[in-house]
XYZ file of C-alpha atoms in Angstrom:
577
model
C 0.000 0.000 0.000
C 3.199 2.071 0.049
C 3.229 4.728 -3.145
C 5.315 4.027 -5.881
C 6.824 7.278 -5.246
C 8.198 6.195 -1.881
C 9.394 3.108 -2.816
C 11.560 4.730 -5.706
C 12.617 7.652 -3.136
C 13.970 4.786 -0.698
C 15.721 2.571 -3.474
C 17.503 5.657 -4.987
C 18.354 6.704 -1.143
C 19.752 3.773 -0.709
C 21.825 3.882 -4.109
C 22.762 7.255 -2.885
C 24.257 5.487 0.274
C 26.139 2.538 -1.705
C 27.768 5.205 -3.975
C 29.362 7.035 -0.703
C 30.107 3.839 1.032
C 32.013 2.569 -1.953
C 33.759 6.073 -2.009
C 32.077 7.167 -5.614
C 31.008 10.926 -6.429
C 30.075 12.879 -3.592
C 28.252 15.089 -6.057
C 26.555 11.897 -7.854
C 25.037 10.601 -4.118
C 24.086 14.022 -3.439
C 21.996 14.327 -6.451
C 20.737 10.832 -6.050
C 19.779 12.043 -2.408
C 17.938 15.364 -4.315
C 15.805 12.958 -6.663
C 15.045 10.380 -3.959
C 13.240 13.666 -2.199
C 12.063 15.062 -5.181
C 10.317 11.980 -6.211
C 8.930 10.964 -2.219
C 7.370 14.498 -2.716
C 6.055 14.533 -5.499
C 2.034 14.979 -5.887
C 1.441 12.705 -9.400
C 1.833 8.935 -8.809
C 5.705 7.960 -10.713
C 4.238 5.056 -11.741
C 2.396 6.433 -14.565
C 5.211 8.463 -15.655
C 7.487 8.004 -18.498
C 11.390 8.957 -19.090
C 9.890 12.306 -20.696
C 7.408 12.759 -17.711
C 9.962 12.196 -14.819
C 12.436 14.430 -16.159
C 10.061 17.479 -15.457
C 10.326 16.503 -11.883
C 13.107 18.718 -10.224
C 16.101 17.316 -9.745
C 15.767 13.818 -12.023
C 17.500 13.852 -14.791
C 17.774 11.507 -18.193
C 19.991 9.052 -16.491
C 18.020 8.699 -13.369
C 14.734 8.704 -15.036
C 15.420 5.414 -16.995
C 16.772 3.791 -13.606
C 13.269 4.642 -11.953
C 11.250 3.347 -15.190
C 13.683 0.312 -14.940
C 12.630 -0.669 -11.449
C 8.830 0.211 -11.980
C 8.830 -2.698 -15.281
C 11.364 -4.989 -13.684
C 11.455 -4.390 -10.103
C 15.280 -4.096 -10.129
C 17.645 -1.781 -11.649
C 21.009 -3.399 -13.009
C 23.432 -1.108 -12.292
C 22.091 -0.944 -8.325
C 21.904 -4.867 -8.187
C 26.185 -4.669 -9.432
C 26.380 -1.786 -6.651
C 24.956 -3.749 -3.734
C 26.525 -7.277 -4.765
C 30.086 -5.292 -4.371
C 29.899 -4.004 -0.975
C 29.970 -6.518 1.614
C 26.483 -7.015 3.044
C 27.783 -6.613 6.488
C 28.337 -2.653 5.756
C 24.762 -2.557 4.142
C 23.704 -3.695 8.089
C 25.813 -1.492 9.968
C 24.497 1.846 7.706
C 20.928 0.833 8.884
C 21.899 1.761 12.648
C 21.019 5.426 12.419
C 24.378 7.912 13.608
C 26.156 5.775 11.646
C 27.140 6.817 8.300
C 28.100 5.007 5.364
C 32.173 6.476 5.164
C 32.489 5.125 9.064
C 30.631 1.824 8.268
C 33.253 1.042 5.727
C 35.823 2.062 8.216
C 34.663 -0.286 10.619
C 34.905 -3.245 8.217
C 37.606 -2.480 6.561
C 39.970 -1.677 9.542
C 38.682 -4.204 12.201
C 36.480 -6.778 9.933
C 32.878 -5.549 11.389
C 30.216 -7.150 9.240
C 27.213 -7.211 11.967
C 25.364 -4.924 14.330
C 26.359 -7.882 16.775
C 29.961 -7.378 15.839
C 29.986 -3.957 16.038
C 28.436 -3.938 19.253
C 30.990 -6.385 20.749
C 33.682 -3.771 19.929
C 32.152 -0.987 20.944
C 32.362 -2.621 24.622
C 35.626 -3.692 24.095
C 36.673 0.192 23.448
C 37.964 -1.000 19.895
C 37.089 1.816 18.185
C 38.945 4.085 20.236
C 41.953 3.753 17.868
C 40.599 4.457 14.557
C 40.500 7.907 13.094
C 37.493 9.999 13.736
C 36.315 7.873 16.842
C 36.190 8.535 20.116
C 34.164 7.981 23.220
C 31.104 10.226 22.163
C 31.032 8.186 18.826
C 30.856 5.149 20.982
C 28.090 6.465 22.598
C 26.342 7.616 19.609
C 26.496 3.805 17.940
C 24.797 2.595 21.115
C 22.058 4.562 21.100
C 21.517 4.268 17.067
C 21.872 0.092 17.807
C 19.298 0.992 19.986
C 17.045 2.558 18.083
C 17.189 0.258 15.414
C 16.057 -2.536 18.139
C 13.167 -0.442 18.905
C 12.460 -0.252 15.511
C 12.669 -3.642 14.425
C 10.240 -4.447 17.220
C 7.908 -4.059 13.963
C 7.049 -0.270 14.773
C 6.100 2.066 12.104
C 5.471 5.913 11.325
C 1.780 7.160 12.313
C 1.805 8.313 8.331
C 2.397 4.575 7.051
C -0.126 3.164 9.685
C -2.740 5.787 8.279
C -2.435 4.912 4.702
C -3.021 1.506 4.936
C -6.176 1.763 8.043
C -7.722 4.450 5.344
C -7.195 2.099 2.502
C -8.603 -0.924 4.729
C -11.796 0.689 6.086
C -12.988 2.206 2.920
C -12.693 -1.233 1.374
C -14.224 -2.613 3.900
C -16.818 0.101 4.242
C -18.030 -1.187 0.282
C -19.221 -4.501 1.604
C -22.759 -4.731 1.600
C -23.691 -4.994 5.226
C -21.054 -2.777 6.650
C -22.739 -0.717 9.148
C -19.630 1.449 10.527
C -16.265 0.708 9.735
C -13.015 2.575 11.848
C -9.707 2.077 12.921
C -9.176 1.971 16.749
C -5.842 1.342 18.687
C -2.650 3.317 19.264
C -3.502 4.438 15.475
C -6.529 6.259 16.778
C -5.111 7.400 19.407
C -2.378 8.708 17.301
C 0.763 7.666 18.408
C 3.805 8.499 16.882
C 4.379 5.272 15.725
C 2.368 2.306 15.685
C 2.696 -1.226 16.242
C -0.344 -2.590 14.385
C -3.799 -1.741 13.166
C -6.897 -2.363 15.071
C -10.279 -2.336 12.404
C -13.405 -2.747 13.729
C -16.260 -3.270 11.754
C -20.422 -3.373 12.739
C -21.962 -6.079 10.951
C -24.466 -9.232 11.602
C -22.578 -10.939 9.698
C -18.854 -11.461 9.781
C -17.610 -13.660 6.955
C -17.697 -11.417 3.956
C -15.315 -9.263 5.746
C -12.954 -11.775 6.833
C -12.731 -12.975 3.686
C -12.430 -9.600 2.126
C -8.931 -8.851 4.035
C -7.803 -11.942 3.655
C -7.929 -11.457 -0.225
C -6.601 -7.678 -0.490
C -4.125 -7.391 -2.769
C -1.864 -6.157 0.179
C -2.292 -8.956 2.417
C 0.947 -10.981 2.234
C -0.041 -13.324 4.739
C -2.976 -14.648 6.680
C -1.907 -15.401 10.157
C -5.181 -16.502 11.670
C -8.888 -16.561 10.123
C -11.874 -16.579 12.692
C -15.263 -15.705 12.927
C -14.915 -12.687 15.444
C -11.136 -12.216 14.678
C -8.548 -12.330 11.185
C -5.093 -10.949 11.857
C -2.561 -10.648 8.150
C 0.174 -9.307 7.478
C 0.486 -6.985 4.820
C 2.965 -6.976 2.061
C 5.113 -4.570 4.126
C 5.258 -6.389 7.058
C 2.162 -5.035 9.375
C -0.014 -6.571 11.263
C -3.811 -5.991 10.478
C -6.111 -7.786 13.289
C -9.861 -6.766 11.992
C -12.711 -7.726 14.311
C -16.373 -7.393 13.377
C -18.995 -6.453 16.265
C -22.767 -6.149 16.293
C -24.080 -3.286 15.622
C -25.616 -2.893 18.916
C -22.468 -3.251 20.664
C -19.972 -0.478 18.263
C -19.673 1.961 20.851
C -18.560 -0.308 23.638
C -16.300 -2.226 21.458
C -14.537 1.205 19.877
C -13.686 2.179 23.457
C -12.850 -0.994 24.573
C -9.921 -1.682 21.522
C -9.179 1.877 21.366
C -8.048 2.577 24.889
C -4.114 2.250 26.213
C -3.910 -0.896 28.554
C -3.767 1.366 31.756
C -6.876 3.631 30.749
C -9.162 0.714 30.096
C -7.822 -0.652 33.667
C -9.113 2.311 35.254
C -12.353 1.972 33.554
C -12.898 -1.240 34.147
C -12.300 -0.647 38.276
C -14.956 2.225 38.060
C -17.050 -0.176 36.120
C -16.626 -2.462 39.362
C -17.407 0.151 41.640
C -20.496 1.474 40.057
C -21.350 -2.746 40.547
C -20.982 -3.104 36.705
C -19.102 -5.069 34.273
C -17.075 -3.061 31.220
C -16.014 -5.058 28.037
C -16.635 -5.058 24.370
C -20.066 -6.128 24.204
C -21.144 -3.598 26.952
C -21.354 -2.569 29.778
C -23.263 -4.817 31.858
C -25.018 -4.885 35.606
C -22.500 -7.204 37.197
C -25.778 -8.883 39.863
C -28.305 -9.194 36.772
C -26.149 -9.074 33.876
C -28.479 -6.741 31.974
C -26.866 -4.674 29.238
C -26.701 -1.607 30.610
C -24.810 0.682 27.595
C -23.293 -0.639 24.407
C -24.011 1.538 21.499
C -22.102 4.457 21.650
C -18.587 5.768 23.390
C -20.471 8.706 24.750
C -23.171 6.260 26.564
C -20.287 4.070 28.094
C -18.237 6.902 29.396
C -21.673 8.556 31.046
C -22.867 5.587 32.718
C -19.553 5.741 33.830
C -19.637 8.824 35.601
C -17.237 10.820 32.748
C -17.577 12.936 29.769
C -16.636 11.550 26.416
C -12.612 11.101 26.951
C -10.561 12.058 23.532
C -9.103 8.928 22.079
C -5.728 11.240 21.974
C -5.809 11.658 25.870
C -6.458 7.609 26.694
C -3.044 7.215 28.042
C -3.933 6.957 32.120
C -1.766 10.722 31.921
C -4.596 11.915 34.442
C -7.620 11.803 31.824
C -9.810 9.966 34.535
C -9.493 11.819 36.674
C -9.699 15.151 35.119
C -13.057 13.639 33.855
C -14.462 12.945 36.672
C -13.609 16.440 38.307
C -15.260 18.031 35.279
C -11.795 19.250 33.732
C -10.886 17.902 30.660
C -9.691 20.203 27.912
C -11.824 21.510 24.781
C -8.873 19.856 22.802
C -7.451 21.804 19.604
C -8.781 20.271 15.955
C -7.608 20.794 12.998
C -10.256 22.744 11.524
C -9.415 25.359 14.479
C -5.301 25.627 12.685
C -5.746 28.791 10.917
C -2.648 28.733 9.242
C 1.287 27.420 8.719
C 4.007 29.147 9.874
C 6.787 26.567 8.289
C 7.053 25.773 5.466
C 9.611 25.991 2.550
C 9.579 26.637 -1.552
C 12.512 25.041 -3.991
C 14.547 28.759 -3.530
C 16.313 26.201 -1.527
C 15.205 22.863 -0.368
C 11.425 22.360 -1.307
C 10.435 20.960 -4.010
C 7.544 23.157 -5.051
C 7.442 26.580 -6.423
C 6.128 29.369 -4.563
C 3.088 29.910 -6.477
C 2.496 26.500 -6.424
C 2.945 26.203 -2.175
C 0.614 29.223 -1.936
C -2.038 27.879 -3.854
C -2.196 24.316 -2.406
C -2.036 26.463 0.982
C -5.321 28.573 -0.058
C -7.338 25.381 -1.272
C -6.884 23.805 2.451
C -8.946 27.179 3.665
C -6.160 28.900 5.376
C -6.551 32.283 6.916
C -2.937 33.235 6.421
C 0.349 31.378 5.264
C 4.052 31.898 5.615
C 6.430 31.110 3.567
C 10.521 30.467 5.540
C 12.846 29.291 3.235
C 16.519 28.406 4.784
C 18.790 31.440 5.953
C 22.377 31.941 4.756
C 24.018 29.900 7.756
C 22.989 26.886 6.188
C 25.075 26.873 3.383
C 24.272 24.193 1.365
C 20.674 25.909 0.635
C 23.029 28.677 -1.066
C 20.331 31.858 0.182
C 21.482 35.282 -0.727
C 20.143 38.716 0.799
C 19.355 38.965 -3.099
C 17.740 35.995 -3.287
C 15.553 36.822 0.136
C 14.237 39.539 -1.129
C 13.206 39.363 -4.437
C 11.387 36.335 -2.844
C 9.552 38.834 -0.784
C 8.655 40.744 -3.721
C 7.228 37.547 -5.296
C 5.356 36.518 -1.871
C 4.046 40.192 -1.497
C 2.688 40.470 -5.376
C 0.823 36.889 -4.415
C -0.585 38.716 -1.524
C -2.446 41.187 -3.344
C -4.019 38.150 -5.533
C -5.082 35.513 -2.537
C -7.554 38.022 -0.938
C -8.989 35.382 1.224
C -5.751 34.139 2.518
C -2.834 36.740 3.707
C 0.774 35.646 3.149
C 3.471 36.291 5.664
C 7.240 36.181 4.501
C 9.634 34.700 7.058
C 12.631 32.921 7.437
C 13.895 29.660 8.996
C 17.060 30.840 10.942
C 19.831 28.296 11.645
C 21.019 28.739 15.367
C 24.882 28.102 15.314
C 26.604 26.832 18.041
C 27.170 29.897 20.200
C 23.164 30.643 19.897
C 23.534 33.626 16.928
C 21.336 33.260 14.150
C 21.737 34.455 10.391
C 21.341 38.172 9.176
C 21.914 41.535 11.066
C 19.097 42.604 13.302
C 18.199 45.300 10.811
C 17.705 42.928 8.207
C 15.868 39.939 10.248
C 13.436 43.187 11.404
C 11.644 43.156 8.222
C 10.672 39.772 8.353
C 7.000 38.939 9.136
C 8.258 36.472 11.114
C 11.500 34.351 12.026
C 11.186 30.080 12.903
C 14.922 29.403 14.577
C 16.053 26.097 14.349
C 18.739 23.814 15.472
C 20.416 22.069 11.866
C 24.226 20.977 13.154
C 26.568 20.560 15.880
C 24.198 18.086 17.722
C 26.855 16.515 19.799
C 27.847 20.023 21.761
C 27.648 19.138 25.817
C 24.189 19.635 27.470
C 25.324 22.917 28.967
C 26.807 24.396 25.360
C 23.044 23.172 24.019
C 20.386 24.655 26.659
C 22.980 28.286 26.183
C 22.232 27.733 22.528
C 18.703 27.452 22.620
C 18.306 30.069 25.369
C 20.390 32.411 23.937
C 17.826 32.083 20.348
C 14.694 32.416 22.571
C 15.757 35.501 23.573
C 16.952 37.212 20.068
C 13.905 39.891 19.906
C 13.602 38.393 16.093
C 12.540 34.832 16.968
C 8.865 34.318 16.776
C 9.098 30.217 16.705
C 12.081 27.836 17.933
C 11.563 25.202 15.101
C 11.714 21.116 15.748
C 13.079 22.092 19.170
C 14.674 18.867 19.925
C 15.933 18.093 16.271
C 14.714 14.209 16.672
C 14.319 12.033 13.819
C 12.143 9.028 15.075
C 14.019 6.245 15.437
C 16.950 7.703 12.777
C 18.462 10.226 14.980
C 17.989 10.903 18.937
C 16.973 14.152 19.970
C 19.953 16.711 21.706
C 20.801 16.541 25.357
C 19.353 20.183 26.782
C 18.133 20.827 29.742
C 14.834 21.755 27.946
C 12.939 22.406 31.458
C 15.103 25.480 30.924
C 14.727 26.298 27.249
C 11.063 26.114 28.170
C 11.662 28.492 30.992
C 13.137 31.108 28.627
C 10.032 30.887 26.103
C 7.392 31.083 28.714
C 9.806 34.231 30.045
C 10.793 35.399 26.615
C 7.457 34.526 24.397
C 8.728 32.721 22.517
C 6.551 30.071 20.872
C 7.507 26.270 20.752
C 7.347 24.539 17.281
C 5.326 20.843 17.596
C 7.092 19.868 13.909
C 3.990 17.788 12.174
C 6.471 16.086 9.749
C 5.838 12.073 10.468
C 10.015 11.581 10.578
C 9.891 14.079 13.654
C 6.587 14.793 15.803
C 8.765 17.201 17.365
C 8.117 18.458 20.355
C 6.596 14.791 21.159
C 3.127 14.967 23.364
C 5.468 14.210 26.788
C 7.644 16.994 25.979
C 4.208 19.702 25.310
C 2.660 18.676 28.609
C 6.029 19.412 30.260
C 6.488 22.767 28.219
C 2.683 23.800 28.746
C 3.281 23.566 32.622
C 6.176 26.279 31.902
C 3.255 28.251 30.382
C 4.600 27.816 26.782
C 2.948 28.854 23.371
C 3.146 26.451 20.992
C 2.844 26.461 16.528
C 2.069 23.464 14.954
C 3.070 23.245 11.846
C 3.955 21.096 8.668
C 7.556 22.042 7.576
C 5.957 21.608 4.215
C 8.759 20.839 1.593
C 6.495 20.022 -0.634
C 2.628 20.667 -1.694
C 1.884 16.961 0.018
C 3.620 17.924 3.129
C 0.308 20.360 3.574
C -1.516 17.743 4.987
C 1.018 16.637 7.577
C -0.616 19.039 9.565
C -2.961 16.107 10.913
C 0.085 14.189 12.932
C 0.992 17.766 14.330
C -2.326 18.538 15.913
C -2.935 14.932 16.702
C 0.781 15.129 19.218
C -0.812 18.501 20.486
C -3.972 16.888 21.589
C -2.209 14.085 23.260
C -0.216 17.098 24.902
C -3.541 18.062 26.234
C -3.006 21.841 24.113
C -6.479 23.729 23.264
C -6.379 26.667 20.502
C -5.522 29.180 23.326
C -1.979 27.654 23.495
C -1.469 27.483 20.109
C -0.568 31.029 17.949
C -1.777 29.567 14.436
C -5.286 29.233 16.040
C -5.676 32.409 16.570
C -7.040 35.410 14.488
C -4.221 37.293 12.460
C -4.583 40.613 14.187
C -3.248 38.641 17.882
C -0.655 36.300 15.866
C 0.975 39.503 14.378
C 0.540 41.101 17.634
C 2.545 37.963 18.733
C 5.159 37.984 15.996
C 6.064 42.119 16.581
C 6.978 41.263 20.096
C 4.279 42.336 21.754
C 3.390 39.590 23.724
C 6.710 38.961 24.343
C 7.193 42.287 26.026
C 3.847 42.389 28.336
């Protein structure tokens, strides 16, 4: 269920990595590495391209184009297949184990004969790779926590934005069947988790068979690993788990709540159910002396019987939901029809992939109050951005203005904080910015002290509106930085300074455990998408999905709130009072 487009970004990624392991082109892997993103982000399925069609993609040129139509006929592509088959299989494991890259992966097998994460792990404890160039103790530490994270994610574990695809695909399949009543996904899925482990479907139906038999036969279903009347688990073609169980229809509502619920939540429901002399489970809720049905149809009639108020499926961790129910103070949790805007996002003046127009347009059709566009500072070199460059880009963004009268464009910047805290441009320049996102892009391994000085010392530049992916995460690729963040959160509850919640899937950044720790500061937050692309728009979901299980309403969050207060916000004024 995977698009073809993301299947050809990952094999040329992965040809990108073979050509630096092997020592090839550094300028050949990098533009592999800008057509793998090109192609993952771009809106028209690849599939149904041609040479001539993928060429007009940015970045994909004549020889790269036949390599993708090559694997979408044949599955394979020759000259990748000769790549892979000359570099020692053992190196293609170690560059899995994220911190590692591909130059020190060949270093480790070619200087001390590592050829497994096993291996490599062995030496690490041995303090063998204290002696090779370019290692030290902190890279020792890094390779255990990327082993580690690889673990984690082998433990079958997948992005929320994978899960969703295939659950969507599932339930409107199944939703066909004559005799579906309701269909829905339920699980960590619905209570959206970063990532998930598998997919909980529930259907209502008298009968059960047809849709048994119906996921069984998808053409995604790889494997059937157990076929029941109440109960089929499979296995898709990518290697998750699918367990779909069909309910009556009189019993939905208990049985949503009962499969959608973290372990501990449905614990503590189940003791109130005892308490109240009742018995909770997915049939119903049921009078424990008679066993009379007492609720079953709806979530809403379970929760009252219960004593609560329907309980967000983003807050049914046991974080204190319960009991905020039952004291009548559960928040009026953000949506994202209350997200007025995006405050992130970028255009191909450096790494997007989308014009500007283009952006703007895709930004309007989503009903947007206002948009701002932040394309990469000077700092960042690689992104080449000239003051030139900035501003005739403002010029462009302010002519679009006066076009999109329903939707106002702001022109900003995303700043690169350097390792003393500074940020690009002089103050006089960064002043007529709409706004400013800051964000952390290098020098990860600084000490915990030389980080939370960093960040601090960007909070309180009178320019920064937003501190962008604050932690710089990449679920389960890259660990977040050691700060003392109760302190950076300090300095933007002090400073105003608002807290990014980064709704790209890869980062989820701040994570919901970090925003209820940051909201007790008395933080603002943004959420937004980090757009590089027009089909990064609708990223926005997984952002407010991480606010709501950070327990955030649309007063904490600026890009809820009507333009007048969010420029009010961005001049400083809030930050002042």
């Amino acid at each position: 269920m995977v698009r073809a487009n993301e299947e050809v970004e990952a094999l040329l990624q992965e040809y990108a990595d073979l050509i630096a392991i092997s020592g090839g082109d550094a300028f050949k892997a990098r533009a592999y590495e800008k057509a793998a993103r090109a192609i993952g982000g771009h809106p028209a399925d690849v599939s149904k391209l041609d040479v001539p069609g993928l060429r007009e993609i940015p970045h994909v040129g004549a020889s790269i184009a036949e390599k993708v139509v090559e694997y979408l006929r044949s599955g394979r592509v020759s000259v990748i297949e000769e790549t892979r088959a000359a570099i020692p299989a053992g190196v293609r494991e170690l560059i899995a184990i994220p911190t590692l890259g591909p130059k020190k992966a060949m270093v480790l097998y070619e200087d001390l004969g590592i050829t497994s994460v096993d291996q490599l792990l062995d030496a690490v404890h041995a303090q063998r790779l204290r002696d090779l160039k370019g290692f030290g103790e902190k890279t020792e530490e890094n390779i255990l926590h990327g082993i580690s994270l690889l673990q984690k994610a082998g433990g079958g574990r997948i992005l929320i934005s994978a899960a969703m695809d295939v659950a969507e695909q599932i339930t409107a399949e199944l939703s066909r069947i004559t005799g579906c009543e309701r269909c829905a996904y339920a699980g960590s899925l619905r209570r959206m988790r970063e990532t998930i482990g598998d997919i909980d479907i529930l259907v209502a139906a008298e009968r059960s068979a047809p849709f048994m038999t119906a996921l069984a036969e998808l053409p995604s279903t790889a494997e059937v690993i157990a076929h029941g009347a109440k109960k089929t688990s499979i296995r898709t073609t990518k290697g998750l788990q699918v367990d779909l169980r069909v309910l009556p229809p009189a019993s939905w509502g208990a049985g949503l709540q009962y499969f959608t619920g973290a372990k501990a939540h449905n614990i503590r429901t189940r003791a109130i159910a005892v308490r109240h002399g009742l018995k909770l489970s997915e049939y119903g809720l049921f009078d424990s002396g008679s066993g009379e049905l007492v609720a079953s149809e709806t979530e809403e009639e379970i929760y009252a019987r219960l004593g609560l108020p329907w309980i967000a499926p983003p807050l049914r961790e046991d974080r204190g939901e319960v009991a905020a129910g039952l004291r009548g103070e559960l928040p009026d949790l953000v949506a994202e029809g209350d997200i007025r805007g995006d405050l992130h996002t970028h255009t191909d003046l450096t790494d997007g992939l989308s014009p500007l127009a283009e952006m703007v347009a895709a930004a309007a059709a989503r009903g947007y109050s206002y948009y701002a566009v932040t394309d990469h500072a000077p700092n960042l070199y690689m992104q080449r951005m000239t003051d030139e460059k900035m501003l005739a880009q403002r010029e462009a963004v302010r002519a679009l203005d006066r076009r999109h009268r329903g939707m106002r464009l702001l022109h900003g910047t995303e700043l690169n904080i350097g390792p003393d805290g500074d940020v690009d441009w002089p103050d006089a320049f960064l002043a007529e910015f709409d706004l400013c996102v800051a964000s952390v892009h290098s020098h990860f391994n600084q000490s915990r002290q030389a980080l939370t000085r960093r960040l601090v010392r960007a909070c309180e530049n009178p320019h920064v509106s937003i501190i962008g992916h604050p932690t710089t995460r990449l679920i389960g690729k890259r660990p977040g930085i050691d700060a003392d963040f109760d302190a950076v959160f300090e300095a933007c509850a002090r400073t105003g300074t608002a807290l990014e919640i980064n709704a790209h899937p890869e980062r989820l950044d701040l994570c919901d455990e970090d925003i209820l720790r940051a909201k007790r500061h008395g933080v603002k937050f943004a959420v937004n998408s980090d757009a590089h692309s027009t089909t990064h728009l609708p990223y926005m979901r997984y952002g407010v999905g991480t606010a709501q299980r950070g327990w955030l309403t649309k007063d904490d969050i600026i890009n809820t709130w009507p333009l007048t207060a969010l420029r009010r916000f961005l001049r400083g004024g809030a930050r002042r009072s």
